[in-house]
Coordinates of C-alpha atoms in Angstrom, one line a residue:
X1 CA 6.9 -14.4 20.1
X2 CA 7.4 -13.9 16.2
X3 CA 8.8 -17.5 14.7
X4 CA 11.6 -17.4 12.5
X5 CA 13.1 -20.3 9.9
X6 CA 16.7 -20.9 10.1
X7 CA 18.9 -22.7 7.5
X8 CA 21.3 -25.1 8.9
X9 CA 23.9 -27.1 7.1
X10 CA 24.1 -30.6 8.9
X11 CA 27.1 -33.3 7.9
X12 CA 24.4 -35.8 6.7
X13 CA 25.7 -38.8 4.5
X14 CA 23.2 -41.4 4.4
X15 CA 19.3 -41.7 5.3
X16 CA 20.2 -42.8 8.7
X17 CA 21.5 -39.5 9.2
X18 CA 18.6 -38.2 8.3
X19 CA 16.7 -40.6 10.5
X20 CA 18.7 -39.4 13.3
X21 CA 17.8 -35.4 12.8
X22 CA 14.4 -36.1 12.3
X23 CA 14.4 -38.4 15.5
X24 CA 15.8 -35.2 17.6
X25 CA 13.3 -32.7 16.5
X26 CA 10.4 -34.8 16.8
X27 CA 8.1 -33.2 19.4
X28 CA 10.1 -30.6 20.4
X29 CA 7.7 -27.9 21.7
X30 CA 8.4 -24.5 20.0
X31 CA 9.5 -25.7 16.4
X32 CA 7.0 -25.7 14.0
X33 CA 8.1 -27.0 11.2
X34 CA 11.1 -29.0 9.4
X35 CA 12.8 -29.5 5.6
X36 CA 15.7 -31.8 5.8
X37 CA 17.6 -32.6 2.4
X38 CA 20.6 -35.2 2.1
X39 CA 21.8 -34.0 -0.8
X40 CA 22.3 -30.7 0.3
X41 CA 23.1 -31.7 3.5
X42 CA 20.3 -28.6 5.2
X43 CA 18.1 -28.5 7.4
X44 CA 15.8 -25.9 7.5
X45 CA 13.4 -25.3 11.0
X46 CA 10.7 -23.0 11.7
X47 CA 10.1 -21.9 15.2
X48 CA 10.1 -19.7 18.6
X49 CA 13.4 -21.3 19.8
X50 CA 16.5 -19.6 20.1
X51 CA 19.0 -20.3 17.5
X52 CA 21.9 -22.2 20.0
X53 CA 19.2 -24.1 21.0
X54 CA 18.4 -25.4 17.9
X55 CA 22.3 -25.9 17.0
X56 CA 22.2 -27.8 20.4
X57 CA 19.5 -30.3 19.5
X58 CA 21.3 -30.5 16.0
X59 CA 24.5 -31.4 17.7
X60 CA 22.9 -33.7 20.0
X61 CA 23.1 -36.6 16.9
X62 CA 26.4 -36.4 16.7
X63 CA 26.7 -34.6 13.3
X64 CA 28.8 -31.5 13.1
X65 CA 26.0 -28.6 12.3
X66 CA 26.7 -24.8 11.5
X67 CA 24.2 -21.9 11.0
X68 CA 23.6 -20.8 7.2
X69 CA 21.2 -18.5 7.1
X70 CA 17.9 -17.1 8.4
X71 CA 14.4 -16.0 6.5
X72 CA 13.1 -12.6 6.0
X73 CA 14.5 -9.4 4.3
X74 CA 17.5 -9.1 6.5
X75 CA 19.9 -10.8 8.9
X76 CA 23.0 -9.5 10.6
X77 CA 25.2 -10.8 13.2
X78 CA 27.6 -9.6 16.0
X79 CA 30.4 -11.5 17.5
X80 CA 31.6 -10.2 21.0
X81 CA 35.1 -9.7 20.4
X82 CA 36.2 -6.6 22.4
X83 CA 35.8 -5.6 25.8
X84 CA 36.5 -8.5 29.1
X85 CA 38.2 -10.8 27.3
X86 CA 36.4 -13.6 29.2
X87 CA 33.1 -12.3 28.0
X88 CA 32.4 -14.0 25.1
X89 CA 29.5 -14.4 22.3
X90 CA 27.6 -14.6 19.5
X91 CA 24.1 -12.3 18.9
X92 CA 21.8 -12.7 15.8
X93 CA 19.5 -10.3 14.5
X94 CA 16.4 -11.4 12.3
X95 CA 13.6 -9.3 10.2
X96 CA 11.4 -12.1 9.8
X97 CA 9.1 -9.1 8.6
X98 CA 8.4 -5.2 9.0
X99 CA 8.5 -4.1 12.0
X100 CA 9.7 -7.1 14.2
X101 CA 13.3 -7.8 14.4
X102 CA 14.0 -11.1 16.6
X103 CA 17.3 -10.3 18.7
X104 CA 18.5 -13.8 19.5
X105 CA 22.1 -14.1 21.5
X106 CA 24.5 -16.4 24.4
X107 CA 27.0 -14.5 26.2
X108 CA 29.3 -16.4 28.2
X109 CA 31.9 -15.4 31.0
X110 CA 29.2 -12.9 32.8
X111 CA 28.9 -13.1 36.9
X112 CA 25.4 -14.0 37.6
X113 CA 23.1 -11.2 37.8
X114 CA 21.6 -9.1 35.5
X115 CA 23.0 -6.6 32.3
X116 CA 21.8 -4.4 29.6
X117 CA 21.9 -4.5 25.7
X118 CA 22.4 -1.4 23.7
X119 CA 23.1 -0.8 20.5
X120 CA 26.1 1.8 20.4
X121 CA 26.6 4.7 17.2
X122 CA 29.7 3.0 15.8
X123 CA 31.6 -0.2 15.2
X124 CA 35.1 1.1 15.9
X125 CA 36.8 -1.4 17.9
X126 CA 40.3 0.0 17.6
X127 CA 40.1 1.1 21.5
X128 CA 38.1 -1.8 22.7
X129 CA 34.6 -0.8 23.3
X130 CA 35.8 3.0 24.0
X131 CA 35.4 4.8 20.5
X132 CA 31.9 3.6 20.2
X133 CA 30.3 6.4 20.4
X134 CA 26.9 7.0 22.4
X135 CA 23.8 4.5 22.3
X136 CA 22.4 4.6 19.5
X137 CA 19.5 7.3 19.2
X138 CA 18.2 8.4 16.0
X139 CA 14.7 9.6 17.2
X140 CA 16.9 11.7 20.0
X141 CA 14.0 9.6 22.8
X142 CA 14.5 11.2 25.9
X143 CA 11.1 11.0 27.3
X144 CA 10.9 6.7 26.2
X145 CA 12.3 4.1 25.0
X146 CA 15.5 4.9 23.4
X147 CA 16.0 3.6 20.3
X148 CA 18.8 1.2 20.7
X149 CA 18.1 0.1 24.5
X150 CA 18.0 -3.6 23.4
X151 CA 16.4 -4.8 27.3
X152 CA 17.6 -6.6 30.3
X153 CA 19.8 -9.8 30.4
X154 CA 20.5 -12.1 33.0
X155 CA 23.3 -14.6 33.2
X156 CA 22.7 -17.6 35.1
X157 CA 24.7 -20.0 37.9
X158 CA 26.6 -21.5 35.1
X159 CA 27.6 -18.2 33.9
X160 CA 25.5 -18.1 30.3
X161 CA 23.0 -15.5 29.5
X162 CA 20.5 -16.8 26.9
X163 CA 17.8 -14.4 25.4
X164 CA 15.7 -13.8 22.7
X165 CA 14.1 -10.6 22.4
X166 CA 11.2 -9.2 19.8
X167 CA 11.6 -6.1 19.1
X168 CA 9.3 -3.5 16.9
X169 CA 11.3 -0.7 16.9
X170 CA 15.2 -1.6 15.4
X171 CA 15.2 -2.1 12.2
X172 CA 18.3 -4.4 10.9
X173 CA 19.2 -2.1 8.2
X174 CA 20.1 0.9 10.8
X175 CA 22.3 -1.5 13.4
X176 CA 25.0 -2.7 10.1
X177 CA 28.5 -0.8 11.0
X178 CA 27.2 -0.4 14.7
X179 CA 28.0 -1.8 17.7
X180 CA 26.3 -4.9 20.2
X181 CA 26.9 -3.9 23.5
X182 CA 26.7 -5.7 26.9
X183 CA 26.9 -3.5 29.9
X184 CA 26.2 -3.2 33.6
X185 CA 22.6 -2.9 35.0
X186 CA 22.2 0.6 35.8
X187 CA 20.1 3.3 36.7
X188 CA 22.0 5.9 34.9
X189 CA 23.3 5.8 31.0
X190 CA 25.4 7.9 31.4
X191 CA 27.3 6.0 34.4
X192 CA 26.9 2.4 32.5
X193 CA 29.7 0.7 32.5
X194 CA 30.4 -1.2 29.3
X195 CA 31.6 -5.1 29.7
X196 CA 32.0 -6.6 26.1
X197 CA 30.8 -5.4 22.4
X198 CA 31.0 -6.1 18.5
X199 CA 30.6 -5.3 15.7
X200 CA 26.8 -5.7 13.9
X201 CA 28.1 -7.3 10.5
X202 CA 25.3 -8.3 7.1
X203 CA 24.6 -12.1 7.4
X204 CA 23.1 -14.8 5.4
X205 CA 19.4 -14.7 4.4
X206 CA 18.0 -18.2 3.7
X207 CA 19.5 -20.1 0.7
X208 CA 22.0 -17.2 0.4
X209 CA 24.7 -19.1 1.7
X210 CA 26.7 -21.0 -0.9
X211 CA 29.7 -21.4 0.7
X212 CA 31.4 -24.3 1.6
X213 CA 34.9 -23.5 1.9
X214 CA 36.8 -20.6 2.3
X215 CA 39.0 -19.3 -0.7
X216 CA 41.4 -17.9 1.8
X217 CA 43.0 -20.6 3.9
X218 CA 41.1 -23.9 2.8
X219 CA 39.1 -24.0 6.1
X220 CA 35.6 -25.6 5.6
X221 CA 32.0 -25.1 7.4
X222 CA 32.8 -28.1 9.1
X223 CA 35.9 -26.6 10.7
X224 CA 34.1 -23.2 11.2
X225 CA 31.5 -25.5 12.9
X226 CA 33.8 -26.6 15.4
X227 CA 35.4 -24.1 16.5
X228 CA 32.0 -22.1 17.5
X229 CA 30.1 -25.3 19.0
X230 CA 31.0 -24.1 21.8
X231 CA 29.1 -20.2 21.5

């Protein structure tokens, strides 16, 4: 599995702050490497780990923590926002480099079992996931892999599906405007039926994140923080 280096921004104040990060991370299998800075309250971590578990770990010192921005020549994100409205989450796309993008999502609220991930044509969301269009197929596949057939999930006993997929074929440039989608496990495409989706929005590349505080309504990263700790 491809690594990939994540920016976070981490409410540090004081070198026992930083003490305390570095005291987390310490020989935790899977990250590779770490850049912690006080003054700009970031820390930036290189590994095979999926990004909530990283925010987890960052969390785990108390210190409120929020994703900034990832490495490579593109990022996106999608936010399921449409669909069961108990089906909620957050799924990351990363181009570390050509030809791999790292798909890296939680989904909460699914039944155990298991569900697919597609990538749908379009990111209308005006009739829930219904004007979406058909899985995205720009190579018109019908004798492989379509295009944007994403793979298999599984949600677990405490009803959270984690995964982290490497994928060689999307390309994070083609999925901006579409649609994430989370649907049934089925033998038949056609018959699928859809559970949650979102749209696949341009996010931060590392260091490309300036912002503090929103211009809008005052709210801060710290507040944005905590309201998706729990994603």
């Amino acid at each position: 599995m491809a690594s990939t280096t994540i920016e976070f921004a981490v409410q540090m104040t004081c070198n026992s702050c930083v003490d305390s990060v570095k005291k987390c991370i310490t020989n935790v299998e899977g990250i590779e490497d770490v850049q912690i800075s006080l003054d700009e309250q970031r820390v930036v971590i290189k590994s095979n780990l999926p990004t909530l578990k990283l925010l987890k770990i960052l969390e785990s010192t108390g210190k409120r923590v929020a994703v900034k921005g990832y490495a490579g020549g593109q990022a996106a994100v999608s936010i399921l926002q449409a669909g069961n409205p108990n089906v909620k989450g957050v799924v990351r796309f990363i181009q570390p480099t050509t030809g791999v993008c790292i798909v890296d999502g939680t989904v909460d609220g699914l039944n155990t079992g298991h569900y697919h991930a597609y990538i749908y044509e379009c990111g209308d969301l005006s009739n829930g996931c219904e004007n979406i269009g058909q899985v995205f197929n720009p190579t018109k596949t019908t004798d492989g892999k379509i295009y944007g057939d994403i793979g298999t999930i599984d949600s677990k006993e405490n009803n959270r599906s984690q995964f982290r997929f490497e994928n060689n074929q999307i390309s994070v440039t083609d999925l901006i405007g579409r649609a994430f989608v989370v649907t049934e496990e089925s033998a038949s495409l056609e018959k699928t039926k859809k559970i949650a989706c979102g749209i696949i929005a341009r996010s931060a590349g590392l260091f490309q994140n300036p912002k503090s505080i929103c211009a809008c309504d005052g709210t801060t990263i710290w507040d944005e923080a905590g309201k998706k700790s729990a994603l």
